[in-house]
PDB file of C-alpha atoms in Angstrom:
ATOM      1  CA  UNK A  14       0.000   0.000   0.000  1.00 52.00           C
ATOM      2  CA  UNK A  15       2.805   2.346   0.937  1.00 50.00           C
ATOM      3  CA  UNK A  16       4.565   1.585  -2.355  1.00 52.00           C
ATOM      4  CA  UNK A  17       1.468   2.452  -4.367  1.00 52.00           C
ATOM      5  CA  UNK A  18       1.110   5.737  -2.521  1.00 53.00           C
ATOM      6  CA  UNK A  19       4.687   6.661  -3.283  1.00 53.00           C
ATOM      7  CA  UNK A  20       4.252   6.011  -6.999  1.00 53.00           C
ATOM      8  CA  UNK A  21       1.136   8.208  -7.158  1.00 54.00           C
ATOM      9  CA  UNK A  22       2.942  10.987  -5.272  1.00 53.00           C
ATOM     10  CA  UNK A  23       5.880  10.982  -7.696  1.00 54.00           C
ATOM     11  CA  UNK A  24       3.630  10.926 -10.721  1.00 53.00           C
ATOM     12  CA  UNK A  25       1.619  13.864  -9.409  1.00 51.00           C
ATOM     13  CA  UNK A  26       4.643  16.154  -9.137  1.00 49.00           C
ATOM     14  CA  UNK A  27       6.390  15.025 -12.320  1.00 48.00           C
ATOM     15  CA  UNK A  28       3.487  15.295 -14.801  1.00 46.00           C
ATOM     16  CA  UNK A  29       3.369  19.140 -14.862  1.00 47.00           C
ATOM     17  CA  UNK A  30       7.074  19.279 -15.684  1.00 45.00           C
ATOM     18  CA  UNK A  31       6.880  16.958 -18.655  1.00 42.00           C
ATOM     19  CA  UNK A  32       3.607  18.470 -19.850  1.00 43.00           C
ATOM     20  CA  UNK A  33       4.667  22.106 -19.670  1.00 46.00           C
ATOM     21  CA  UNK A  34       5.014  24.041 -22.886  1.00 48.00           C
ATOM     22  CA  UNK A  35       8.353  25.475 -23.894  1.00 50.00           C
ATOM     23  CA  UNK A  36       8.587  29.278 -23.407  1.00 51.00           C
ATOM     24  CA  UNK A  37       9.337  30.795 -26.812  1.00 50.00           C
ATOM     25  CA  UNK A  38      11.167  33.718 -25.174  1.00 48.00           C
ATOM     26  CA  UNK A  39      14.119  31.457 -24.374  1.00 47.00           C
ATOM     27  CA  UNK A  40      15.847  29.543 -27.148  1.00 50.00           C
ATOM     28  CA  UNK A  41      18.970  28.538 -25.311  1.00 50.00           C
ATOM     29  CA  UNK A  42      20.837  31.643 -26.604  1.00 51.00           C
ATOM     30  CA  UNK A  43      19.294  34.091 -24.161  1.00 50.00           C
ATOM     31  CA  UNK A  44      16.143  36.152 -24.047  1.00 48.00           C
ATOM     32  CA  UNK A  45      14.684  36.918 -27.519  1.00 54.00           C
ATOM     33  CA  UNK A  46      11.359  38.371 -26.571  1.00 55.00           C
ATOM     34  CA  UNK A  47      10.056  41.889 -27.072  1.00 58.00           C
ATOM     35  CA  UNK A  48      11.160  44.495 -24.533  1.00 54.00           C
ATOM     36  CA  UNK A  49       8.644  47.041 -23.273  1.00 56.00           C
ATOM     37  CA  UNK A  50       8.634  50.507 -24.896  1.00 55.00           C
ATOM     38  CA  UNK A  51      10.257  52.632 -22.230  1.00 52.00           C
ATOM     39  CA  UNK A  52      10.000  55.858 -24.295  1.00 53.00           C
ATOM     40  CA  UNK A  53       6.279  56.049 -23.531  1.00 54.00           C
ATOM     41  CA  UNK A  54       7.090  56.801 -19.911  1.00 54.00           C
ATOM     42  CA  UNK A  55      10.245  58.945 -20.566  1.00 50.00           C
ATOM     43  CA  UNK A  56       9.840  62.643 -21.148  1.00 57.00           C
ATOM     44  CA  UNK A  57      13.079  64.412 -22.202  1.00 54.00           C
ATOM     45  CA  UNK A  58      13.969  67.490 -20.219  1.00 56.00           C
ATOM     46  CA  UNK A  59      14.386  70.567 -22.421  1.00 55.00           C
ATOM     47  CA  UNK A  60      17.170  72.952 -21.364  1.00 53.00           C
ATOM     48  CA  UNK A  61      15.863  76.159 -19.967  1.00 55.00           C
ATOM     49  CA  UNK A  62      17.021  79.270 -21.816  1.00 54.00           C
ATOM     50  CA  UNK A  63      18.722  81.850 -19.642  1.00 53.00           C
ATOM     51  CA  UNK A  64      18.613  85.574 -20.185  1.00 54.00           C
ATOM     52  CA  UNK A  65      21.269  88.060 -19.119  1.00 49.00           C
ATOM     53  CA  UNK A  66      20.417  89.933 -16.020  1.00 48.00           C
ATOM     54  CA  UNK A  67      20.139  93.504 -17.269  1.00 45.00           C
ATOM     55  CA  UNK A  68      18.218  96.149 -15.504  1.00 49.00           C
ATOM     56  CA  UNK A  69      16.444  98.185 -18.095  1.00 50.00           C
ATOM     57  CA  UNK A  70      16.781 101.897 -17.675  1.00 44.00           C
ATOM     58  CA  UNK A  71      13.804 103.662 -19.049  1.00 48.00           C
ATOM     59  CA  UNK A  72      14.050 107.128 -20.455  1.00 48.00           C
ATOM     60  CA  UNK A  73      17.838 107.099 -20.363  1.00 39.00           C
ATOM     61  CA  UNK A  74      18.079 110.224 -22.439  1.00 46.00           C
ATOM     62  CA  UNK A  75      15.595 112.070 -20.324  1.00 46.00           C
ATOM     63  CA  UNK A  76      16.618 115.050 -18.238  1.00 48.00           C
ATOM     64  CA  UNK A  77      16.124 112.982 -15.084  1.00 51.00           C
ATOM     65  CA  UNK A  78      18.852 110.501 -16.101  1.00 50.00           C
ATOM     66  CA  UNK A  79      21.451 112.738 -17.804  1.00 47.00           C
ATOM     67  CA  UNK A  80      22.807 115.839 -16.142  1.00 55.00           C
ATOM     68  CA  UNK A  81      23.010 118.918 -18.385  1.00 54.00           C
ATOM     69  CA  UNK A  82      26.450 120.135 -19.485  1.00 51.00           C
ATOM     70  CA  UNK A  83      27.634 122.934 -17.177  1.00 57.00           C
ATOM     71  CA  UNK A  84      28.415 125.346 -19.986  1.00 48.00           C
ATOM     72  CA  UNK A  85      28.263 128.251 -17.540  1.00 56.00           C
ATOM     73  CA  UNK A  86      31.185 126.755 -15.602  1.00 61.00           C
ATOM     74  CA  UNK A  87      34.444 128.343 -16.874  1.00 55.00           C
ATOM     75  CA  UNK A  88      36.516 125.420 -15.621  1.00 54.00           C
ATOM     76  CA  UNK A  89      34.463 122.950 -17.640  1.00 49.00           C
ATOM     77  CA  UNK A  90      34.513 125.088 -20.779  1.00 47.00           C
ATOM     78  CA  UNK A  91      38.254 125.753 -20.623  1.00 51.00           C
ATOM     79  CA  UNK A  92      39.314 122.227 -19.691  1.00 51.00           C
ATOM     80  CA  UNK A  93      36.730 119.896 -21.230  1.00 50.00           C
ATOM     81  CA  UNK A  94      35.250 121.698 -24.221  1.00 44.00           C
ATOM     82  CA  UNK A  95      38.240 123.731 -25.303  1.00 47.00           C
ATOM     83  CA  UNK A  96      40.135 122.083 -28.107  1.00 46.00           C
ATOM     84  CA  UNK A  97      43.456 120.786 -26.879  1.00 44.00           C
ATOM     85  CA  UNK A  98      46.095 122.671 -28.839  1.00 49.00           C
ATOM     86  CA  UNK A  99      48.884 121.938 -26.387  1.00 60.00           C
ATOM     87  CA  UNK A 100      51.771 119.993 -27.827  1.00 89.00           C
ATOM     88  CA  UNK A 101      55.002 118.752 -26.314  1.00 94.00           C
ATOM     89  CA  UNK A 102      56.881 121.519 -28.085  1.00 96.00           C
ATOM     90  CA  UNK A 103      54.579 124.177 -26.673  1.00 95.00           C
ATOM     91  CA  UNK A 104      55.055 122.746 -23.203  1.00 95.00           C
ATOM     92  CA  UNK A 105      58.809 122.856 -23.687  1.00 96.00           C
ATOM     93  CA  UNK A 106      58.971 126.472 -24.842  1.00 96.00           C
ATOM     94  CA  UNK A 107      56.573 127.552 -22.090  1.00 96.00           C
ATOM     95  CA  UNK A 108      59.283 126.613 -19.608  1.00 96.00           C
ATOM     96  CA  UNK A 109      61.472 129.350 -21.079  1.00 98.00           C
ATOM     97  CA  UNK A 110      59.085 132.155 -20.177  1.00 97.00           C
ATOM     98  CA  UNK A 111      60.015 132.330 -16.468  1.00 97.00           C
ATOM     99  CA  UNK A 112      63.719 131.987 -17.367  1.00 98.00           C
ATOM    100  CA  UNK A 113      63.519 134.969 -19.687  1.00 98.00           C
ATOM    101  CA  UNK A 114      61.499 136.975 -17.187  1.00 98.00           C
ATOM    102  CA  UNK A 115      64.281 136.484 -14.622  1.00 98.00           C
ATOM    103  CA  UNK A 116      66.905 137.680 -17.116  1.00 98.00           C
ATOM    104  CA  UNK A 117      64.741 140.697 -17.945  1.00 98.00           C
ATOM    105  CA  UNK A 118      64.357 141.566 -14.253  1.00 98.00           C
ATOM    106  CA  UNK A 119      68.083 141.086 -13.712  1.00 97.00           C
ATOM    107  CA  UNK A 120      68.877 143.676 -16.374  1.00 97.00           C
ATOM    108  CA  UNK A 121      66.099 145.977 -15.177  1.00 96.00           C
ATOM    109  CA  UNK A 122      67.291 145.820 -11.578  1.00 96.00           C
ATOM    110  CA  UNK A 123      70.981 146.182 -12.490  1.00 95.00           C
ATOM    111  CA  UNK A 124      72.062 142.946 -10.815  1.00 96.00           C
ATOM    112  CA  UNK A 125      75.751 142.162 -10.571  1.00 96.00           C
ATOM    113  CA  UNK A 126      77.646 140.059 -13.066  1.00 96.00           C
ATOM    114  CA  UNK A 127      77.490 136.838 -11.051  1.00 96.00           C
ATOM    115  CA  UNK A 128      73.695 136.827 -10.662  1.00 97.00           C
ATOM    116  CA  UNK A 129      73.123 137.846 -14.266  1.00 98.00           C
ATOM    117  CA  UNK A 130      75.501 135.224 -15.634  1.00 98.00           C
ATOM    118  CA  UNK A 131      73.961 132.484 -13.478  1.00 98.00           C
ATOM    119  CA  UNK A 132      70.522 133.150 -14.963  1.00 98.00           C
ATOM    120  CA  UNK A 133      71.919 133.331 -18.481  1.00 98.00           C
ATOM    121  CA  UNK A 134      73.810 130.074 -17.954  1.00 98.00           C
ATOM    122  CA  UNK A 135      70.632 128.275 -16.869  1.00 98.00           C
ATOM    123  CA  UNK A 136      68.789 129.645 -19.904  1.00 98.00           C
ATOM    124  CA  UNK A 137      71.586 128.565 -22.254  1.00 98.00           C
ATOM    125  CA  UNK A 138      71.682 125.007 -20.924  1.00 98.00           C
ATOM    126  CA  UNK A 139      67.956 124.627 -21.530  1.00 98.00           C
ATOM    127  CA  UNK A 140      68.296 126.201 -24.985  1.00 98.00           C
ATOM    128  CA  UNK A 141      70.981 123.654 -25.843  1.00 98.00           C
ATOM    129  CA  UNK A 142      68.634 120.852 -24.799  1.00 97.00           C
ATOM    130  CA  UNK A 143      65.830 122.337 -26.907  1.00 97.00           C
ATOM    131  CA  UNK A 144      68.179 122.590 -29.902  1.00 97.00           C
ATOM    132  CA  UNK A 145      69.238 118.949 -29.662  1.00 97.00           C
ATOM    133  CA  UNK A 146      65.629 117.856 -29.306  1.00 96.00           C
ATOM    134  CA  UNK A 147      64.040 119.733 -32.206  1.00 97.00           C
ATOM    135  CA  UNK A 148      66.741 120.910 -34.600  1.00 96.00           C
ATOM    136  CA  UNK A 149      66.157 117.954 -36.949  1.00 95.00           C
ATOM    137  CA  UNK A 150      62.366 118.071 -36.597  1.00 95.00           C
ATOM    138  CA  UNK A 151      59.708 120.356 -38.130  1.00 95.00           C
ATOM    139  CA  UNK A 152      59.682 122.394 -34.911  1.00 95.00           C
ATOM    140  CA  UNK A 153      63.224 123.446 -35.764  1.00 95.00           C
ATOM    141  CA  UNK A 154      61.753 125.752 -38.428  1.00 95.00           C
ATOM    142  CA  UNK A 155      59.350 127.497 -36.057  1.00 96.00           C
ATOM    143  CA  UNK A 156      59.911 131.201 -35.441  1.00 96.00           C
ATOM    144  CA  UNK A 157      59.795 130.639 -31.690  1.00 96.00           C
ATOM    145  CA  UNK A 158      62.527 128.011 -31.929  1.00 97.00           C
ATOM    146  CA  UNK A 159      64.826 130.193 -34.029  1.00 97.00           C
ATOM    147  CA  UNK A 160      64.191 133.168 -31.754  1.00 97.00           C
ATOM    148  CA  UNK A 161      65.223 131.196 -28.687  1.00 98.00           C
ATOM    149  CA  UNK A 162      68.373 129.966 -30.408  1.00 98.00           C
ATOM    150  CA  UNK A 163      69.378 133.501 -31.452  1.00 97.00           C
ATOM    151  CA  UNK A 164      68.591 134.877 -28.019  1.00 98.00           C
ATOM    152  CA  UNK A 165      70.647 132.158 -26.374  1.00 98.00           C
ATOM    153  CA  UNK A 166      73.682 133.099 -28.464  1.00 97.00           C
ATOM    154  CA  UNK A 167      73.232 136.805 -27.779  1.00 97.00           C
ATOM    155  CA  UNK A 168      72.736 136.346 -24.037  1.00 98.00           C
ATOM    156  CA  UNK A 169      75.831 134.139 -23.852  1.00 97.00           C
ATOM    157  CA  UNK A 170      77.933 136.770 -25.609  1.00 97.00           C
ATOM    158  CA  UNK A 171      76.744 139.502 -23.224  1.00 97.00           C
ATOM    159  CA  UNK A 172      77.439 137.318 -20.205  1.00 97.00           C
ATOM    160  CA  UNK A 173      80.953 136.653 -21.502  1.00 96.00           C
ATOM    161  CA  UNK A 174      81.471 140.353 -22.206  1.00 94.00           C
ATOM    162  CA  UNK A 175      80.518 141.304 -18.655  1.00 95.00           C
ATOM    163  CA  UNK A 176      82.804 138.647 -17.216  1.00 94.00           C
ATOM    164  CA  UNK A 177      85.757 139.831 -19.293  1.00 91.00           C
ATOM    165  CA  UNK A 178      85.044 143.460 -18.478  1.00 90.00           C
ATOM    166  CA  UNK A 179      85.038 142.699 -14.776  1.00 88.00           C
ATOM    167  CA  UNK A 180      88.328 140.844 -15.148  1.00 86.00           C
ATOM    168  CA  UNK A 181      90.220 143.233 -17.439  1.00 81.00           C
ATOM    169  CA  UNK A 182      88.800 146.655 -16.541  1.00 75.00           C
ATOM    170  CA  UNK A 183      91.592 147.556 -14.126  1.00 69.00           C
ATOM    171  CA  UNK A 184      94.180 147.030 -16.848  1.00 69.00           C
ATOM    172  CA  UNK A 185      92.487 148.424 -19.984  1.00 69.00           C
ATOM    173  CA  UNK A 186      91.893 151.906 -21.244  1.00 65.00           C
ATOM    174  CA  UNK A 187      88.463 152.491 -22.777  1.00 62.00           C
ATOM    175  CA  UNK A 188      89.904 153.323 -26.143  1.00 62.00           C
ATOM    176  CA  UNK A 189      90.740 151.214 -29.134  1.00 62.00           C
ATOM    177  CA  UNK A 190      90.128 147.524 -28.414  1.00 61.00           C
ATOM    178  CA  UNK A 191      89.244 148.325 -24.827  1.00 68.00           C
ATOM    179  CA  UNK A 192      86.148 150.198 -25.919  1.00 77.00           C
ATOM    180  CA  UNK A 193      84.021 147.041 -25.829  1.00 84.00           C
ATOM    181  CA  UNK A 194      84.555 146.859 -22.066  1.00 85.00           C
ATOM    182  CA  UNK A 195      83.414 150.391 -21.508  1.00 87.00           C
ATOM    183  CA  UNK A 196      80.566 150.407 -18.931  1.00 88.00           C
ATOM    184  CA  UNK A 197      78.474 152.587 -21.222  1.00 89.00           C
ATOM    185  CA  UNK A 198      78.900 150.128 -24.055  1.00 91.00           C
ATOM    186  CA  UNK A 199      78.024 147.194 -21.800  1.00 93.00           C
ATOM    187  CA  UNK A 200      74.911 148.955 -20.534  1.00 95.00           C
ATOM    188  CA  UNK A 201      73.902 149.669 -24.122  1.00 95.00           C
ATOM    189  CA  UNK A 202      74.338 145.983 -24.989  1.00 96.00           C
ATOM    190  CA  UNK A 203      72.236 145.017 -21.973  1.00 97.00           C
ATOM    191  CA  UNK A 204      69.426 147.283 -23.167  1.00 97.00           C
ATOM    192  CA  UNK A 205      69.484 145.612 -26.571  1.00 97.00           C
ATOM    193  CA  UNK A 206      69.341 142.227 -24.905  1.00 98.00           C
ATOM    194  CA  UNK A 207      66.462 143.325 -22.656  1.00 97.00           C
ATOM    195  CA  UNK A 208      64.401 144.301 -25.705  1.00 97.00           C
ATOM    196  CA  UNK A 209      65.102 140.960 -27.363  1.00 97.00           C
ATOM    197  CA  UNK A 210      64.107 139.109 -24.192  1.00 98.00           C
ATOM    198  CA  UNK A 211      60.843 141.055 -24.039  1.00 97.00           C
ATOM    199  CA  UNK A 212      60.053 140.235 -27.667  1.00 96.00           C
ATOM    200  CA  UNK A 213      60.832 136.572 -27.097  1.00 97.00           C
ATOM    201  CA  UNK A 214      58.498 136.423 -24.076  1.00 97.00           C
ATOM    202  CA  UNK A 215      55.634 137.881 -26.112  1.00 96.00           C
ATOM    203  CA  UNK A 216      56.353 135.496 -28.961  1.00 96.00           C
ATOM    204  CA  UNK A 217      56.333 132.445 -26.676  1.00 96.00           C
ATOM    205  CA  UNK A 218      53.072 133.515 -25.066  1.00 94.00           C
ATOM    206  CA  UNK A 219      51.435 133.876 -28.465  1.00 90.00           C
ATOM    207  CA  UNK A 220      52.545 130.354 -29.403  1.00 83.00           C
ATOM    208  CA  UNK A 221      50.115 128.859 -26.850  1.00 71.00           C
TER     209      UNK A 221
END
């Protein structure tokens, strides 16, 4: 009886295995079935466009946004609106004006030889620098440039004359060759130089 029961039990569990249908999705080479369409549930994310952060200013050209030009302000008119005519050459020759004024005052006040010659020497050194800087350039043909060069030569000759007169006066008679060291002649030469200095100052001022 027990043997019969065992046979029935084995047959009951084995029949479904032998009677089962083969799953067509497996053919021994792996799964060959149809996969589900995943795109139906996937929604692509579109990139969001960004805009530059710019604060819009309305009525920019209105009187509330733009301040009016202070045309009644002399400083603004002379500095901002005035056409810039200043050049490097003009700046350079402007530096000669106070030098020439000091030479003029020295002659006018009758300063001694040492003070006069010191001011002439300073003027000549600057004139030499100006000559080296512009003699080969268009500025070398300017009237102001040529005037300064001539004045430098004249002032140097007068300074030398005064030095020699101071040195040789005790030993020379004011006749013949010694006439050039005559105080009256030297004073006359100083007056000529003073007029040239005055003309040069006016010329340099007009060049601005």
